[in-house]
Tab-separated table of C-alpha atoms in Angstrom:
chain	number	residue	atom	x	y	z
Q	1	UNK	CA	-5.851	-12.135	-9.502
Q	2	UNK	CA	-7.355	-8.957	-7.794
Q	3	UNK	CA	-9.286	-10.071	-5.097
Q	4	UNK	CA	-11.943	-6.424	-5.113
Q	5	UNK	CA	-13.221	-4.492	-7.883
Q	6	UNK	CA	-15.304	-2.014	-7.745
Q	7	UNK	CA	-17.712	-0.609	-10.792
Q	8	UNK	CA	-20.655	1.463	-11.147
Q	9	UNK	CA	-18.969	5.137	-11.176
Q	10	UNK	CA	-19.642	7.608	-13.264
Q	11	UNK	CA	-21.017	11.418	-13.613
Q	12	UNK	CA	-24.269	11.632	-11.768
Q	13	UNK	CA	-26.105	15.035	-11.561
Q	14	UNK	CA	-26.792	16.419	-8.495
Q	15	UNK	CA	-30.055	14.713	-6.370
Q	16	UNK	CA	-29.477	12.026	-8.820
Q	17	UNK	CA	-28.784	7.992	-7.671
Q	18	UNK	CA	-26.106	5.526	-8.758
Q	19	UNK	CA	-24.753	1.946	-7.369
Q	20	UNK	CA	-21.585	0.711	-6.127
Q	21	UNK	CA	-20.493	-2.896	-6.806
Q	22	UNK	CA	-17.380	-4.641	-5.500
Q	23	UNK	CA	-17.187	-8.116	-7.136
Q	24	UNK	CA	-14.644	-10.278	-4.558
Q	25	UNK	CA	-12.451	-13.355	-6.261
Q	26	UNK	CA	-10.934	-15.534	-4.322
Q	27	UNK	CA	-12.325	-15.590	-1.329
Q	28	UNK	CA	-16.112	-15.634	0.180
Q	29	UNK	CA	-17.197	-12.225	0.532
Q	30	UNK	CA	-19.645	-13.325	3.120
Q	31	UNK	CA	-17.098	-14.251	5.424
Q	32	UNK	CA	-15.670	-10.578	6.048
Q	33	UNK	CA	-16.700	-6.971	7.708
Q	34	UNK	CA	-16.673	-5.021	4.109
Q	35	UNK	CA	-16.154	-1.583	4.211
Q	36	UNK	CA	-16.500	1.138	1.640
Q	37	UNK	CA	-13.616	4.257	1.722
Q	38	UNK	CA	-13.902	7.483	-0.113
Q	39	UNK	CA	-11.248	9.666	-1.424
Q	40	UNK	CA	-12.421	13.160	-2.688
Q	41	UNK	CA	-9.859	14.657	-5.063
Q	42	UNK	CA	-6.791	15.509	-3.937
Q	43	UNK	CA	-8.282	14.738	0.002
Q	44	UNK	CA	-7.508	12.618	2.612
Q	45	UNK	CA	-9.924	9.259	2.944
Q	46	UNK	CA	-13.268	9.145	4.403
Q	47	UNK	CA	-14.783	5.572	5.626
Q	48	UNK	CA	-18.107	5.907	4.568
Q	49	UNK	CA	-19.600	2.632	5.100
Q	50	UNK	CA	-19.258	-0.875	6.759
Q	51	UNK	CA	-21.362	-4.166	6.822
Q	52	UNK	CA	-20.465	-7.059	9.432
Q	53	UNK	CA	-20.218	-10.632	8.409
Q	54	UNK	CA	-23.013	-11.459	9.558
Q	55	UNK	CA	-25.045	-8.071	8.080
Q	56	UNK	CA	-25.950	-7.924	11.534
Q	57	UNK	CA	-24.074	-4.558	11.866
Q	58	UNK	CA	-24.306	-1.688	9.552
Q	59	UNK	CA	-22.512	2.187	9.812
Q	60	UNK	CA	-22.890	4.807	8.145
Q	61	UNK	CA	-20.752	7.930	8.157
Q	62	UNK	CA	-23.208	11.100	9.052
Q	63	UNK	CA	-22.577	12.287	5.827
Q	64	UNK	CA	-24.284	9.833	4.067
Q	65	UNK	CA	-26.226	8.320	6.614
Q	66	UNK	CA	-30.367	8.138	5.009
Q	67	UNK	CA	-28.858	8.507	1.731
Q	68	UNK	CA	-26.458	5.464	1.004
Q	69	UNK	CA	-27.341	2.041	1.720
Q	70	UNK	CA	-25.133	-1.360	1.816
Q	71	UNK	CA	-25.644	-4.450	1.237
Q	72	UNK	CA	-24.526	-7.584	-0.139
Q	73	UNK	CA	-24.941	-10.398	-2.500
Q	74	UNK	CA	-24.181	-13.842	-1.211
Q	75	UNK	CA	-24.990	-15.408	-4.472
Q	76	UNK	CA	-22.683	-13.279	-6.492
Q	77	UNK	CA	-20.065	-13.022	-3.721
Q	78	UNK	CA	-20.440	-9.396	-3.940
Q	79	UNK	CA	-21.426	-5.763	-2.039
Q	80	UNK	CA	-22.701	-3.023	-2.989
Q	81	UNK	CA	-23.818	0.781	-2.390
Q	82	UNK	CA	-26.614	2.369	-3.561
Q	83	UNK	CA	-26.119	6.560	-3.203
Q	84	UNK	CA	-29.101	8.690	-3.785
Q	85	UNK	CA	-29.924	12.256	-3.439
Q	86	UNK	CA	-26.097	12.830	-4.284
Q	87	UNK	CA	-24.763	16.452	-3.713
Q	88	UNK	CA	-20.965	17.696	-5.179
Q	89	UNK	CA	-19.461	16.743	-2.003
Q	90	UNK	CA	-19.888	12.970	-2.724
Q	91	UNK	CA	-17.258	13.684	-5.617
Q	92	UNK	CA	-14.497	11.137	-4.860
Q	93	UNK	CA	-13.381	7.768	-5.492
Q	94	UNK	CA	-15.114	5.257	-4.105
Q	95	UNK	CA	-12.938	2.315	-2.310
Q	96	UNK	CA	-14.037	-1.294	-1.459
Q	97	UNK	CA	-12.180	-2.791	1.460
Q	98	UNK	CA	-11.983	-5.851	3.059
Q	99	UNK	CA	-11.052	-5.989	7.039
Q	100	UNK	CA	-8.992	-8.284	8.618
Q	101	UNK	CA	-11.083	-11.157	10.766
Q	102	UNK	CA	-8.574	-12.240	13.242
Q	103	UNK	CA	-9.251	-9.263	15.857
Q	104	UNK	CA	-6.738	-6.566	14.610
Q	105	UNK	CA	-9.748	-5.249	11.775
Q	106	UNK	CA	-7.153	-3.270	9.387
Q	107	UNK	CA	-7.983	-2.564	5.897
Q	108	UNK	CA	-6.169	-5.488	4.415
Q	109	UNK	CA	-7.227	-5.739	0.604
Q	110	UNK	CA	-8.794	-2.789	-1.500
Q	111	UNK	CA	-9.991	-2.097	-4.923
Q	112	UNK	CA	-8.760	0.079	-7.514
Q	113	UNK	CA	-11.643	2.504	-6.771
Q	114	UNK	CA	-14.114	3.926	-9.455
Q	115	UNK	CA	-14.716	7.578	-9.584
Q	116	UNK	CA	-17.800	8.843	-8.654
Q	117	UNK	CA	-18.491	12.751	-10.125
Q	118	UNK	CA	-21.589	15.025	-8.811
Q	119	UNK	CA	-22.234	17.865	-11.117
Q	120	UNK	CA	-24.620	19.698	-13.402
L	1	UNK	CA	-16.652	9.764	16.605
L	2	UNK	CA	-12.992	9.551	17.038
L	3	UNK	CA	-10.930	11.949	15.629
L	4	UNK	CA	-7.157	10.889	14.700
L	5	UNK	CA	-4.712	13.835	14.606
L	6	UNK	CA	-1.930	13.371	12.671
L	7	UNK	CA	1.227	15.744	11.893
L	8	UNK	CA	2.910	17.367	10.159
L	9	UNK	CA	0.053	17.504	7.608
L	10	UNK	CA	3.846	17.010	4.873
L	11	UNK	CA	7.470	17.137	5.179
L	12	UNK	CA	10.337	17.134	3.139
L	13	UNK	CA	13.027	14.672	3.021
L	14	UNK	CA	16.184	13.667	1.455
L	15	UNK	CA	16.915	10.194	0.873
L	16	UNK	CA	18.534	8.090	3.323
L	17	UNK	CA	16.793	10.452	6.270
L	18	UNK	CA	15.121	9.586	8.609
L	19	UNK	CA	11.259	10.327	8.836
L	20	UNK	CA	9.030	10.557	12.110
L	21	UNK	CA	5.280	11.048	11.795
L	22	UNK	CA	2.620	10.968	14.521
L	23	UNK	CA	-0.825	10.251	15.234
L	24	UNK	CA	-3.082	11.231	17.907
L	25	UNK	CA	-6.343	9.613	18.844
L	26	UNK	CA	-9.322	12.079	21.057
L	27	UNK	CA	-9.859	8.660	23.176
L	28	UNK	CA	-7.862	5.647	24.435
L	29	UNK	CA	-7.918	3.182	21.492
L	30	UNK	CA	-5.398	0.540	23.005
L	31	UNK	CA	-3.180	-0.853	19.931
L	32	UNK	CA	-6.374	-0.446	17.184
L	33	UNK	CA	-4.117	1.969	15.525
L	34	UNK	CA	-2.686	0.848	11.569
L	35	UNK	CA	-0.915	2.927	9.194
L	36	UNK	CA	-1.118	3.261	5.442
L	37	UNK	CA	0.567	4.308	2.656
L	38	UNK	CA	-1.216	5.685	-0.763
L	39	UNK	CA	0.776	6.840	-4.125
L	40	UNK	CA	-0.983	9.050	-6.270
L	41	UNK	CA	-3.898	7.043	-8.456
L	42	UNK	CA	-3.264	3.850	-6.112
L	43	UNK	CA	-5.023	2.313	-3.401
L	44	UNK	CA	-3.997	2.657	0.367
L	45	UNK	CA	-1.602	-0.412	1.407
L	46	UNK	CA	-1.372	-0.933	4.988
L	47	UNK	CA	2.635	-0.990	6.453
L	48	UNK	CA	1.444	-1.158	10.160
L	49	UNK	CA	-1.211	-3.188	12.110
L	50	UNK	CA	-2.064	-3.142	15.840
L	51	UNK	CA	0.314	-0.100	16.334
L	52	UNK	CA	3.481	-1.844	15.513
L	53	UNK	CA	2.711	-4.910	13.652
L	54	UNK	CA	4.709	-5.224	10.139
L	55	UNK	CA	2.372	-6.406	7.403
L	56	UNK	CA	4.009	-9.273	5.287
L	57	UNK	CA	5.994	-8.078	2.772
L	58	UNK	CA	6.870	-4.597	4.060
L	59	UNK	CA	10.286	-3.081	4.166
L	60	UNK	CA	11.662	-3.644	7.797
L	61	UNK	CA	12.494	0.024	7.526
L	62	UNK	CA	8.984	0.922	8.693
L	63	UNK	CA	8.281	1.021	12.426
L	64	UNK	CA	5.192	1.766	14.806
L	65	UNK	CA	4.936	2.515	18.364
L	66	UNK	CA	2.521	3.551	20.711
L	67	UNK	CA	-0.441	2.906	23.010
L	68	UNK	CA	-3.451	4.532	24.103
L	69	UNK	CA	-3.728	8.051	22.249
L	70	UNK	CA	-0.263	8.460	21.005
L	71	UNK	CA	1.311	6.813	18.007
L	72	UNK	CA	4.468	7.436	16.224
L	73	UNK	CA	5.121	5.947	12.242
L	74	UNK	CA	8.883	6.055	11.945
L	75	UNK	CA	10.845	5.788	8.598
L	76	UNK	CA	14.306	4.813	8.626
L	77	UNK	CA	17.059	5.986	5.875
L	78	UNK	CA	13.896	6.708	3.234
L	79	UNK	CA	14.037	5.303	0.377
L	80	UNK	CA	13.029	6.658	-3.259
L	81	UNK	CA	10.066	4.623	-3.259
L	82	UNK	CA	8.724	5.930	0.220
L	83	UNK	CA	7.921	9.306	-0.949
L	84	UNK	CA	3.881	9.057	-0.433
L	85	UNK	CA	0.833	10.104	1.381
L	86	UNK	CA	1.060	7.955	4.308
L	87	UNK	CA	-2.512	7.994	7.199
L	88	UNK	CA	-3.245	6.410	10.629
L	89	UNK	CA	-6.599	4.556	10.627
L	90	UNK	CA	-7.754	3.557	14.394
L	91	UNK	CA	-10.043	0.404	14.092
L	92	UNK	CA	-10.814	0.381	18.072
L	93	UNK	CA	-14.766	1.249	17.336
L	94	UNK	CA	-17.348	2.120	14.328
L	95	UNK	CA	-17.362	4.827	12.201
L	96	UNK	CA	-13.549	3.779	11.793
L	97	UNK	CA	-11.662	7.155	11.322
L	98	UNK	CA	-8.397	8.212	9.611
L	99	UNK	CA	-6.055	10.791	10.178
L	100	UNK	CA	-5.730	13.749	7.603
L	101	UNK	CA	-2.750	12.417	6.415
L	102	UNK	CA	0.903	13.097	5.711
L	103	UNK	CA	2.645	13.854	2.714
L	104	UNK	CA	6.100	13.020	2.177
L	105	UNK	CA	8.040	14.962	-0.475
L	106	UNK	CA	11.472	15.116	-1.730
L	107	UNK	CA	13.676	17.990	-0.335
């Protein structure tokens, strides 16, 4: 069973919107800090996003920040990102990530990623 | 933000060497420093936690030290399988930040 999966990607002209989801099995989403992690091709990774347990704390990289927003669904035990106003530099594959709880807050479990592609 | 250093940016190696990277944080991050490895099309997997912690399941081969700014990833007698991208992650504050990462080829 693969605990994160991420959907929603696809090719998205540019100024144009498009949603993230990361369904989570096996455990309560809820319960975590979720984080989404960005890869642009052939790049290193760039955290982009994190929500606390709680959703009492929200980041945004500055690269997105006013553009992306996070959030989750309780009911559906999932998280999500909504992107608008996309530009070619948000070309990558988009990561969901869940961090650790117990004080350490590593990246313990990711997705598979879905690609997300920015152009005319 | 913090900005994690890492180097070299790739290396070669033979098999059975032995492989050093490092990682260097702008600020004092204590032990919030973990390491991951990535193989082309996969996800990261983390080796190292809390600067030398071995994640469950991973190869007693892998090793972290360090403290403060300074962290070293060390590979002993590499293995076939260890040829990867391999980046240091500090998780002492928000935005968390990675390093630029290292790629490890064969020589």
């Amino acid at each position: 069973e693969v605990p994160l999966v991420e959907s929603g990607g696809g090719l998205v002209k540019p100024g144009g919107s498009l949603r993230l989801s990361c369904a989570a099995s096996g455990f309560t989403l809820s319960s975590y800090t979720m984080s989404w992690v960005r890869q642009a091709p052939g790049k290193g990774l760039e955290w982009v996003s994190s929500v606390s347990s709680s959703s009492r704390y929200i980041y945004y990289a500055g690269s997105v920040k006013g553009r992306f927003t996070i959030s989750r669904d309780n009911a559906k035990n999932s998280m999500s990102l909504q992107m608008s106003n996309l530009r070619a530099e948000d070309t990558a594959v988009y990561y969901c990530a869940r961090e650790t709880d117990d004080g350490t807050y590593y990246f313990e479990s990711w997705g598979q990623g879905t690609l997300v592609t920015v152009s005319s | 933000d913090i900005q994690m250093t890492q180097s070299p940016s790739s290396l070669s190696a033979s098999v059975g060497d032995r492989v050093i990277i490092t990682c260097r944080a702008s600020q004092n991050i204590r032990n919030y420093l973990n390491w991951y490895q990535q193989k082309p099309g996969k996800a990261p997997n983390v080796l190292i936690y809390a600067a030398s912690s071995l994640q469950s399941g991973v190869p007693s081969r892998f090793s972290g030290t360090g403290s403060g700014t300074d962290f070293t990833l060390t590979i002993t007698s590499l293995q076939p399988e260890d040829f990867a991208t391999y980046f240091c992650q500090q998780s002492y504050n928000s935005p968390r930040t990675f390093g630029q990462g290292t790629k490890v080829e064969i020589k």
